[in-house]
Coordinates of C-alpha atoms and ligand atoms in Angstrom, one line a residue:
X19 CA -21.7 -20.3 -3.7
X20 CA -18.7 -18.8 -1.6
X21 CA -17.2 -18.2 -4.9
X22 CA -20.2 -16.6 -6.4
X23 CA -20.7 -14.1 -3.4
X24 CA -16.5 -13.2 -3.5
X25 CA -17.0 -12.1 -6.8
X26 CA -20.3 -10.3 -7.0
X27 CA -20.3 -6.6 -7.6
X28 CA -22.0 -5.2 -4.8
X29 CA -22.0 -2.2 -2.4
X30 CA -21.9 -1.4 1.1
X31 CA -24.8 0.8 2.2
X32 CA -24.2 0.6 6.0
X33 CA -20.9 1.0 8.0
X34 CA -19.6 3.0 10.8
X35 CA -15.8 3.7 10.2
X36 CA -14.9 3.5 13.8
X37 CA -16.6 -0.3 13.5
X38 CA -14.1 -1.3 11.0
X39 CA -11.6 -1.3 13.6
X40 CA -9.4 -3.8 14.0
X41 CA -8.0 -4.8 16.8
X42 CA -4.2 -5.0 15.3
X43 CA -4.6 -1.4 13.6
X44 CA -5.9 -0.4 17.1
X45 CA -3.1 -1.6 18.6
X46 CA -0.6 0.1 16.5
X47 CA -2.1 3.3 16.7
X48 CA -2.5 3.3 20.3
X49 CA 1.3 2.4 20.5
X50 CA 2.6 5.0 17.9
X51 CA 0.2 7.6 20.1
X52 CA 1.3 6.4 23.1
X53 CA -2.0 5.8 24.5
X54 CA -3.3 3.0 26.7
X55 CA -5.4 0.6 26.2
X56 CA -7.1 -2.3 28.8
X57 CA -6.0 -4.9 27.1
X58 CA -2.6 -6.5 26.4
X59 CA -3.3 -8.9 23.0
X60 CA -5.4 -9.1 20.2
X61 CA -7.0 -12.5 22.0
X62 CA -8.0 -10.3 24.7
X63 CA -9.6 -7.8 23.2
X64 CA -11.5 -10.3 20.8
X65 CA -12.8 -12.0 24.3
X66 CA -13.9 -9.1 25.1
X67 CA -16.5 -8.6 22.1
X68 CA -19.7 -10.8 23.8
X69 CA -22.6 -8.4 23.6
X70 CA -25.6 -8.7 25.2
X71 CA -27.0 -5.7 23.7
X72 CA -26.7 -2.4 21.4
X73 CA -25.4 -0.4 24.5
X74 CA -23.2 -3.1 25.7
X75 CA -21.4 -2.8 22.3
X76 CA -21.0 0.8 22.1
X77 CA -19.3 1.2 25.6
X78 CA -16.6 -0.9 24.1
X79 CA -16.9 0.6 20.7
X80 CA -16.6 4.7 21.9
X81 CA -13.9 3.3 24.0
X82 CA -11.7 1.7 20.8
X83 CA -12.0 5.1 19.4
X84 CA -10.2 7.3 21.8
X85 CA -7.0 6.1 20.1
X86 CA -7.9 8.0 17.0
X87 CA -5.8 11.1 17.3
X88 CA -4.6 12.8 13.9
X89 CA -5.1 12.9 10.3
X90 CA -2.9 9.7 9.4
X91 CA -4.9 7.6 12.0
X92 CA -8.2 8.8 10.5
X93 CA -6.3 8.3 7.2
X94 CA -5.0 4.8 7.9
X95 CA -8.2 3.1 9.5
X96 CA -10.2 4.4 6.4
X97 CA -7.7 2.9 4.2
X98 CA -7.7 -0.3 5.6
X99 CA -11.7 -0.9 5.3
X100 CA -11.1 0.3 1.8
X101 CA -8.5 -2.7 1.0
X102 CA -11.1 -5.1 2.4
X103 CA -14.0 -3.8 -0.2
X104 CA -11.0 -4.3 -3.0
X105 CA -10.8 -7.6 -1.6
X106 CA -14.3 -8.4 -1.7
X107 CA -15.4 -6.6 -4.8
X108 CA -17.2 -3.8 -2.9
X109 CA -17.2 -1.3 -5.8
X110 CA -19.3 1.6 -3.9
X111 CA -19.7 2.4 -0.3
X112 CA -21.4 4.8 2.0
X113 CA -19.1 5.3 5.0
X114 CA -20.8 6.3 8.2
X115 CA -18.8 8.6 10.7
X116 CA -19.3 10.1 14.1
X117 CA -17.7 13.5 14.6
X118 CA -19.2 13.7 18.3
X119 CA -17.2 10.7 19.2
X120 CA -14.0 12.7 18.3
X121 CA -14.9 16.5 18.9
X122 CA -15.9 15.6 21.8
X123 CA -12.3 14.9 23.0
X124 CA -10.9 17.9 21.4
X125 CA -10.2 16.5 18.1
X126 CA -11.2 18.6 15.4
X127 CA -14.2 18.1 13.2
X128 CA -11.4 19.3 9.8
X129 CA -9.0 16.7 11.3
X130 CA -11.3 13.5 11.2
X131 CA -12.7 14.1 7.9
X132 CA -9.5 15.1 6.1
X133 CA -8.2 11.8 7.0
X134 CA -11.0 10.0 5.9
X135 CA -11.7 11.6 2.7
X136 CA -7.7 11.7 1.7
X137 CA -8.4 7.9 2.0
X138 CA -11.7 7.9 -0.5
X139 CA -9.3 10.2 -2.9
X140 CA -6.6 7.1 -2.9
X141 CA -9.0 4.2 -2.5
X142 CA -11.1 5.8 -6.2
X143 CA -7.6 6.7 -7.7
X144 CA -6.0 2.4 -6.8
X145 CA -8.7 0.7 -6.8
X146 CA -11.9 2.6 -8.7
X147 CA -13.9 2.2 -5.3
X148 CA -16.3 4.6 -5.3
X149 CA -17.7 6.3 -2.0
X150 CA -19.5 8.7 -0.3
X151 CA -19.9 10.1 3.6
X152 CA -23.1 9.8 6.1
X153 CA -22.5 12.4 8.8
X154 CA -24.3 10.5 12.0
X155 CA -25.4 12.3 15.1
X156 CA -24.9 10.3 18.2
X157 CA -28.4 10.0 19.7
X158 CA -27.7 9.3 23.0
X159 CA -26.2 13.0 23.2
X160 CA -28.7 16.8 22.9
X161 CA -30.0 18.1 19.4
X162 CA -28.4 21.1 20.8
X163 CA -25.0 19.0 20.2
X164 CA -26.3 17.8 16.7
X165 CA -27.0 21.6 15.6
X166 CA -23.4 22.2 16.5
X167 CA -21.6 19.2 14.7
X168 CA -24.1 20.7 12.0
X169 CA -22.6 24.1 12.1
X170 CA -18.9 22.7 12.7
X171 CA -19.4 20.3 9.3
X172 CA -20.7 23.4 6.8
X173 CA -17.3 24.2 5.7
X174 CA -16.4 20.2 4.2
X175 CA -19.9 20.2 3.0
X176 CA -18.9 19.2 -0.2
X177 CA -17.4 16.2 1.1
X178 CA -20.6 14.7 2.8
X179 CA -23.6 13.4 1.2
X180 CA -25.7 12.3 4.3
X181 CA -26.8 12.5 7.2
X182 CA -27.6 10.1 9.3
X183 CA -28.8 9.1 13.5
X184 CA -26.9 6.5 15.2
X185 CA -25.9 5.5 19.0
X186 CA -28.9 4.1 21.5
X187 CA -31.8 3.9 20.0
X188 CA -34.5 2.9 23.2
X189 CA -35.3 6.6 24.9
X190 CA -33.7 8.7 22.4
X191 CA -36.7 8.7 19.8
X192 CA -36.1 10.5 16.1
X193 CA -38.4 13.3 17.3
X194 CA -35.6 14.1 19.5
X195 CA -33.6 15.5 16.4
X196 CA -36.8 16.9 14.3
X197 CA -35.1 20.4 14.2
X198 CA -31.6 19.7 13.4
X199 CA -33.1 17.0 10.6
X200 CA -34.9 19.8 9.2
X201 CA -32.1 21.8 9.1
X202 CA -29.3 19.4 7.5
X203 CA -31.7 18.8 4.9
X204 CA -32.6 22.5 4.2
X205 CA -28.4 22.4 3.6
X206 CA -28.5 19.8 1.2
X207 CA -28.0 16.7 3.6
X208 CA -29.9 13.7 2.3
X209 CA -31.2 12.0 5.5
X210 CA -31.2 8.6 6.9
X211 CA -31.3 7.3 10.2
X212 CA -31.1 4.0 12.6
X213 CA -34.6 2.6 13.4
X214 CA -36.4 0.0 14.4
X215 CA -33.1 -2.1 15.9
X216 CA -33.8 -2.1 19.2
X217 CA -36.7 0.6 19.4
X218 CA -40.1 -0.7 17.9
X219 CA -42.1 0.4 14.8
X220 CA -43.3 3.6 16.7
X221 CA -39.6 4.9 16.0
X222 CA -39.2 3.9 12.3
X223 CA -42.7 5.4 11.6
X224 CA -41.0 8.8 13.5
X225 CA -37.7 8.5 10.6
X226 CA -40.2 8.4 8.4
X227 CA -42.9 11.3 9.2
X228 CA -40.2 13.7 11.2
X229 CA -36.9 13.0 10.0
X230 CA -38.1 12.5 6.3
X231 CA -35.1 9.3 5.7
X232 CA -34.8 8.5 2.3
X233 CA -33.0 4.9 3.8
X234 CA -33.9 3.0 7.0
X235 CA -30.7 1.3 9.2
X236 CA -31.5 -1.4 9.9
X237 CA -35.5 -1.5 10.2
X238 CA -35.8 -5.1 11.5
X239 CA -38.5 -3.8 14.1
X240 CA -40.8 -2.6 10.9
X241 CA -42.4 -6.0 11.0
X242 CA -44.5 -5.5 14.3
X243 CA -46.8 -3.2 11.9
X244 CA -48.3 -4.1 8.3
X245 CA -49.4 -0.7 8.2
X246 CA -45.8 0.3 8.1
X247 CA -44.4 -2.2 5.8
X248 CA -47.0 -1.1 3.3
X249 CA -45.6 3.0 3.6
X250 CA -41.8 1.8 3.5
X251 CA -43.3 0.1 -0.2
X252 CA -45.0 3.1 -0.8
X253 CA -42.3 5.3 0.2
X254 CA -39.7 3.6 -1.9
X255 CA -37.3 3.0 0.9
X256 CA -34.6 0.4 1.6
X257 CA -33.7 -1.3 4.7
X258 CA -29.7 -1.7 5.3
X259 CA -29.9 -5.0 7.2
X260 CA -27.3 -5.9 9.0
X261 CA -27.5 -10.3 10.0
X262 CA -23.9 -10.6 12.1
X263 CA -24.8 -7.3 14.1
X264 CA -28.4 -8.4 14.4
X265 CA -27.0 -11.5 16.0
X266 CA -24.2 -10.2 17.5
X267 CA -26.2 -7.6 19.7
X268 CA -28.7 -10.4 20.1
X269 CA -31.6 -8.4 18.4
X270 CA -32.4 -11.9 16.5
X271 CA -31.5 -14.9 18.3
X272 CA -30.6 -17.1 15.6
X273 CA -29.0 -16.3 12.0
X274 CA -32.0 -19.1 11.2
X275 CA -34.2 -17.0 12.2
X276 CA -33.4 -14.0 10.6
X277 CA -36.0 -12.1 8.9
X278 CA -34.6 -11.0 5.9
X279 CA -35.8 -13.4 3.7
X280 CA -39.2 -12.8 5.0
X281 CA -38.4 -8.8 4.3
X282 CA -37.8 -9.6 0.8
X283 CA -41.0 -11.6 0.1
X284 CA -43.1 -8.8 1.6
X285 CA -41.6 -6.7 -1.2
X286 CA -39.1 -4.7 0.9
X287 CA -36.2 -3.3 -0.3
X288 CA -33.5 -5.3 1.2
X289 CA -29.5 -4.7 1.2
X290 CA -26.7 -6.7 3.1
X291 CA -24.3 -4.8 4.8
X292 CA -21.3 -5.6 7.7
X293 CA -22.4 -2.7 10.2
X294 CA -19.2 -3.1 12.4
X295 CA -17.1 -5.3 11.2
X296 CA -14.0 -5.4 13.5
X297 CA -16.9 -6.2 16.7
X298 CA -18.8 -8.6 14.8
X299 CA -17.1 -11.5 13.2
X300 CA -17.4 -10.9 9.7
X301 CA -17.2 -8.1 6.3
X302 CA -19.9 -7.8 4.2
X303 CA -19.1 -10.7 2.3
X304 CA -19.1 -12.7 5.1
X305 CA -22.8 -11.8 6.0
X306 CA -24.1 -12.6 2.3
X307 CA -22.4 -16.0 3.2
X308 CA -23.5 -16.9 6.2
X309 CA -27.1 -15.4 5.7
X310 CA -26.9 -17.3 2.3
X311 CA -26.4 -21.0 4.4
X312 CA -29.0 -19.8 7.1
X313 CA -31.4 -19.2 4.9
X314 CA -30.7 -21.3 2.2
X315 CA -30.9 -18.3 -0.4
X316 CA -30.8 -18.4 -4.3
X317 CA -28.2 -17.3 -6.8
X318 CA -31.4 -14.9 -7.9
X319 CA -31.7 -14.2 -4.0
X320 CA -28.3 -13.0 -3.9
X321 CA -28.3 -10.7 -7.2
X322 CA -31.5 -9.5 -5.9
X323 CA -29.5 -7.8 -2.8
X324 CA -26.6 -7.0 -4.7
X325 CA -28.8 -5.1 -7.6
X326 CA -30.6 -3.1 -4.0
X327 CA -27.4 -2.5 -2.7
X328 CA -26.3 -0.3 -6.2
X329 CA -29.5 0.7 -6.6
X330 CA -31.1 2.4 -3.4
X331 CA -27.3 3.9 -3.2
X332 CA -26.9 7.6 -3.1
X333 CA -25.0 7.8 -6.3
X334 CA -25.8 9.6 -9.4
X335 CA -28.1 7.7 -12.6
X336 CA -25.1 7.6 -14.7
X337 CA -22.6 5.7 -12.5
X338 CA -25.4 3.6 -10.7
X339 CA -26.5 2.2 -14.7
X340 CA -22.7 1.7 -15.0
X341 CA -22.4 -0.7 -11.4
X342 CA -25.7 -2.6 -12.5
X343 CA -24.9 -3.0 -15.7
X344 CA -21.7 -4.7 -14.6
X345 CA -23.2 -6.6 -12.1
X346 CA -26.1 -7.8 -14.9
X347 CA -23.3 -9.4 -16.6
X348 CA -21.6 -10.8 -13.7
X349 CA -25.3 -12.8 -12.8
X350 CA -25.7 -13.7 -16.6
X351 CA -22.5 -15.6 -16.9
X352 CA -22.1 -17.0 -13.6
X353 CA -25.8 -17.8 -12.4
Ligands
ADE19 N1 -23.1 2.7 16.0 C1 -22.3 1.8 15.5 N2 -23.0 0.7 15.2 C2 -24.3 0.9 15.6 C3 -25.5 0.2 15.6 N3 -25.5 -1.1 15.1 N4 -26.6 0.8 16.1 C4 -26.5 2.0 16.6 N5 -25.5 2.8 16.6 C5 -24.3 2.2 16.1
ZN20 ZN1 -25.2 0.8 12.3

């Protein structure tokens, strides 16, 4: 089965950049920016990745990216998570960034995504990894903030596909963002959003109605409400589930008790993603493998996800028939 899940075609619909950081890349940058860091090995900082919740992560996580300073660090850390797709036959993935966790200490919004996208350019050009940007809007900060990363993002506008909500989700509702939502769209921003991780199914039903998402993050908090699960069906939405965060951040207890499986049987759109990587203990296909042995899915299970993963992807029809078609081939001979 290991061997199965190392070689499917698949793609990665959920992933924040700055999660993907290791702590040995963290610790070089930080050195060649001479910036300090409060820990003194690798071990250390792993220790230090015991969660109790969402916002006991992201303390540690905002923190980790302070070292990020110019366009080769940007560069280099979006490289990096590119070799591990190559490595694990990711052939498309949707990179989540947060310009307010940069801008925010003074680095420009031109300086972040030219590293990042330099980095896409190289990763398609060695490897044939295709990608695409989510612009997120930290939600623990003002819309006021979110119109201006808005404004500040129009002129690499062809470089970014999405946008998307992330940060902490209890007291900082979608209806929060309505207006800059409505605005990112008008620009050409297809919209997405974190919901239902730690907030309940008031929140996602809010992505849904005010933000308009065309994907739900996440989404595991959908389940409180039948009412909702039928207008995700309707709606034609996936969820990007996420099993080693879920556990991680202790929003499911138990990878046996993970509801994905359930998800899929309601008729849910289901995809496996890695979330954070670097915090959590595992890439993506990590998480297909140990969901897999929690749940004790199927070959068909697995191709199921993988098949959701390329299509319920932001790509266009031609290159999305090209990635399932491949992967079609890939189930046929190996199932
Ligand atoms: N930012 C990075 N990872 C996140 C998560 N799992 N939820 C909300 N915001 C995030
Ligand atoms: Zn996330």
């Amino acid at each position: 089965m290991k061997k199965f899940i190392k070689n499917l075609p698949k793609a990665e619909l959920h992933l924040h950049i700055e999660g993907s950081f290791e702590p040995e890349l963290m610790f070089k940058i930080a050195k060649r920016n001479s910036i300090k860091i409060p820990f003194n090995s690798v071990k250390e900082i792993e220790n230090a990745y015991k969660f109790n919740c969402l916002q006991d992560f992201l303390d540690i996580y905002y923190q980790g990216a302070q070292v990020l300073i110019t366009e080769q660090d940007f560069y280099d850390l979006t490289f990096s998570y590119l070799q591990k797709c190559n490595e694990q036959n990711v052939r498309h993935t949707e990179i989540m960034f947060d310009p307010q966790t940069h801008t925010e200490r003074g680095i420009s919004f031109a300086t972040v995504i030219n590293g990042i996208s330099k980095a896409q350019k190289d990763a398609k050009e060695q490897f044939g990894i295709t990608s695409l940007l989510i612009m997120s809007y930290l939600r623990h900060l003002s819309e006021e903030d979110a119109f201006k990363t808005l404004e500040q993002s129009l002129p690499f506008k062809d470089l970014i596909t999405c946008v998307g909500l992330d940060s902490s989700e209890k007291g900082n509702p979608p209806s929060k963002f309505k207006n800059v939502f409505k605005k990112s769209e008008e620009v050409g921003y297809i919209p997405v959003a974190h919901a239902g991780e730690e907030g309940n199914a008031d929140y996602v039903w809010e992505a849904l109605d005010l933000l308009n998402i065309k994907r739900i993050d996440h989404g595991n908090n959908a389940l409180q409400d039948k009412k909702l699960i039928a207008e995700i069906i309707k709606r034609d939405l996936a969820l990007t589930v996420c099993p080693l965060s879920n556990t991680a951040l202790q929003v499911v207890t138990d990878l046996k008790e993970h509801p994905l499986k359930e998800m899929m049987n309601l008729g849910l759109k289901v995809t496996i993603n890695s979330d954070d990587p670097a915090f959590f203990g595992g890439q993506v296909n990590q998480n297909y493998i140990e969901i897999q042995k929690a749940l004790d899915l199927t070959k068909e299970d697995l191709y199921e996800l993988a098949k959701n993963s390329f299509q319920y992807s932001f790509l266009d029809k031609e290159t999305k028939e090209k990635y399932l078609t491949e992967l079609e081939m890939y189930f046929e001979k190996n199932k």
